Coordinates of C-alpha atoms in Angstrom, one line a residue:
M1 CA 30.5 117.1 29.2
I2 CA 33.7 115.8 27.7
A3 CA 31.8 114.5 24.6
A4 CA 31.3 118.1 23.5
F5 CA 35.0 118.3 22.8
K6 CA 35.1 115.1 20.9
P7 CA 38.6 114.1 21.8
R8 CA 39.8 110.8 20.3
G9 CA 41.6 109.8 23.5
Y10 CA 43.7 111.8 25.9
S11 CA 46.4 113.1 23.6
E12 CA 44.2 116.2 23.0
C13 CA 43.3 116.7 26.6
I14 CA 45.0 117.5 30.0
V15 CA 43.4 115.4 32.7
V16 CA 44.1 115.6 36.4
A17 CA 42.8 112.9 38.8
G18 CA 43.0 112.9 42.6
G19 CA 45.7 114.4 44.7
E20 CA 45.5 116.8 47.7
D21 CA 43.3 119.8 48.0
R22 CA 45.6 122.9 48.4
R23 CA 43.3 124.6 50.9
T24 CA 42.1 121.7 53.1
K25 CA 45.2 119.4 52.7
K26 CA 42.7 116.5 52.4
L27 CA 42.9 113.9 49.6
T28 CA 40.5 114.3 46.8
A29 CA 38.8 111.9 44.3
A30 CA 38.0 114.8 41.9
M31 CA 38.8 114.6 38.2
R32 CA 39.1 117.5 35.8
C33 CA 39.8 117.8 32.2
M34 CA 40.8 120.7 29.9
C35 CA 40.9 120.2 26.1
P36 CA 42.7 123.3 24.7
L37 CA 42.8 122.0 21.1
Y38 CA 39.0 121.7 21.1
D39 CA 38.1 124.8 23.2
T40 CA 40.6 127.5 22.5
N41 CA 38.4 130.3 23.8
R42 CA 37.4 128.8 27.1
Q43 CA 40.6 127.2 28.3
G44 CA 38.8 126.1 31.4
W45 CA 38.6 122.9 33.5
I46 CA 35.6 120.6 33.3
E47 CA 34.5 118.6 36.3
L48 CA 34.2 114.9 35.4
Q49 CA 32.9 112.0 37.5
P50 CA 35.1 111.6 40.6
M51 CA 37.0 108.4 41.3
S52 CA 35.5 106.0 43.8
V53 CA 38.6 106.4 46.1
A54 CA 40.5 109.6 47.0
R55 CA 44.2 109.0 46.2
L56 CA 47.6 110.6 46.5
G57 CA 50.9 109.3 45.1
H58 CA 49.0 107.2 42.5
G59 CA 49.8 106.5 38.9
V60 CA 47.7 107.7 35.9
V61 CA 48.0 106.4 32.4
A62 CA 45.8 106.4 29.2
A63 CA 45.5 103.1 27.4
E64 CA 43.0 101.5 25.0
G65 CA 40.7 104.5 25.1
F66 CA 40.4 104.5 28.9
L67 CA 42.2 106.4 31.7
F68 CA 43.7 104.1 34.4
V69 CA 44.3 105.3 38.0
L70 CA 46.4 102.9 40.1
G71 CA 47.7 102.5 43.6
G72 CA 48.7 105.5 45.7
T73 CA 47.5 106.1 49.3
N74 CA 44.1 106.6 50.7
E75 CA 42.8 109.0 53.4
N76 CA 44.0 106.6 56.1
N77 CA 47.5 106.7 54.6
T78 CA 47.2 103.0 53.5
V79 CA 49.2 102.1 50.4
L80 CA 46.8 100.7 47.8
D81 CA 47.0 97.9 45.3
S82 CA 43.6 98.9 43.9
G83 CA 42.9 100.7 40.6
E84 CA 40.0 101.9 38.5
K85 CA 39.5 102.9 34.9
Y86 CA 37.6 105.8 33.5
D87 CA 35.4 105.5 30.4
P88 CA 35.1 108.9 28.7
D89 CA 32.1 107.8 26.7
S90 CA 30.0 107.1 29.8
N91 CA 31.8 109.5 32.2
S92 CA 32.0 106.5 34.6
W93 CA 34.6 104.6 36.6
S94 CA 34.9 100.8 37.0
P95 CA 37.4 98.8 39.1
V96 CA 40.3 97.0 37.6
P97 CA 41.9 93.9 39.3
P98 CA 44.3 94.9 42.1
M99 CA 48.0 95.1 41.4
L100 CA 50.2 92.3 42.7
Q101 CA 51.9 94.7 45.1
A102 CA 50.5 97.8 46.8
R103 CA 52.6 100.8 45.7
Q104 CA 52.8 104.6 45.8
N105 CA 55.1 107.1 44.2
F106 CA 55.8 104.7 41.3
G107 CA 56.1 105.1 37.6
V108 CA 53.3 103.9 35.2
V109 CA 53.6 103.8 31.5
E110 CA 51.7 102.3 28.5
L111 CA 53.7 100.5 25.9
D112 CA 52.1 98.5 23.1
G113 CA 48.7 98.4 24.8
L114 CA 50.1 97.1 28.1
I115 CA 50.4 99.0 31.3
Y116 CA 53.6 98.8 33.3
A117 CA 53.9 99.7 37.0
L118 CA 57.5 100.3 38.0
G119 CA 59.2 100.7 41.4
G120 CA 57.8 103.1 44.0
E121 CA 57.3 102.0 47.6
N122 CA 54.8 100.2 49.8
E123 CA 54.1 100.6 53.5
D124 CA 57.7 100.0 54.6
T125 CA 59.8 99.0 51.6
A126 CA 61.2 100.7 48.5
L127 CA 60.4 98.6 45.5
T128 CA 62.4 97.4 42.5
T129 CA 59.6 95.3 41.1
V130 CA 57.8 95.7 37.8
E131 CA 54.4 94.4 37.0
V132 CA 52.4 94.6 33.8
F133 CA 48.6 94.8 33.2
D134 CA 47.0 93.5 30.1
P135 CA 43.7 95.5 29.7
H136 CA 42.3 92.9 27.2
F137 CA 42.7 89.9 29.6
S138 CA 42.3 92.1 32.7
C139 CA 45.2 90.5 34.6
W140 CA 48.6 91.5 36.2
K141 CA 51.9 89.6 35.8
M142 CA 55.2 90.2 37.5
Q143 CA 58.2 91.1 35.2
S144 CA 61.9 91.1 35.9
S145 CA 62.8 93.5 38.7
M146 CA 64.8 96.7 38.0
T147 CA 68.4 96.7 39.2
M148 CA 67.9 99.4 41.8
I149 CA 65.2 101.1 43.9
R150 CA 63.4 103.8 42.0
K151 CA 60.6 106.1 43.1
V152 CA 60.1 106.5 39.4
T153 CA 59.3 109.1 36.9
K154 CA 58.8 107.6 33.4
T155 CA 59.1 108.4 29.8
K156 CA 58.2 106.6 26.6
T157 CA 60.3 107.2 23.6
G158 CA 59.5 105.3 20.4
L159 CA 59.1 101.6 21.3
T160 CA 61.0 101.8 24.6
A161 CA 59.8 102.5 28.1
K162 CA 62.6 104.0 30.2
A163 CA 62.7 104.1 34.0
I164 CA 64.6 107.0 35.6
G165 CA 64.3 107.9 39.3
S166 CA 66.0 108.0 42.7
D167 CA 65.6 106.8 46.2
R168 CA 66.1 108.9 49.3
N169 CA 69.7 107.7 49.9
R170 CA 71.1 107.8 46.4
D171 CA 70.8 110.2 43.5
C172 CA 70.4 108.1 40.4
W173 CA 68.5 110.5 38.1
G174 CA 71.1 110.1 35.4
Q175 CA 70.7 106.3 35.1
T176 CA 68.0 104.6 33.1
E177 CA 66.9 101.1 32.6

């Protein structure tokens, strides 16, 4: 279905993956895509192959022609270290190696072909840790930790990834690393 729009990656499309169904309040593994640049008349959502695991509080990032969905919580409210990648050419998912730490409500960003998972929280601890995934070697490595706890939002400007966020006890939205 997505092939009809012929996007060259996800910069031309809006993709949503997983989350919580508004009506049932249950987690979903659904994935949908809208490509307004390629379908200006329709402006509708296309159903894509669902993820293998329903997730909430997960990270989503496009890198190397794939869409990566990482971490979050499952239907049992267990924080996940697992991830999967979506191939738009085959409309299929495949697993990626688990992160070194289970995490939810974290930031994830692609920078120079590498995927960074920043902060967030696991079952009982807010995290300052940062790990990086290399899609070419299919492996995770720990990086230097951030200086404070961040349930992170993220941005990428130029050649820099910036972490900005807060924890429940401190408001630190104005500080970046």
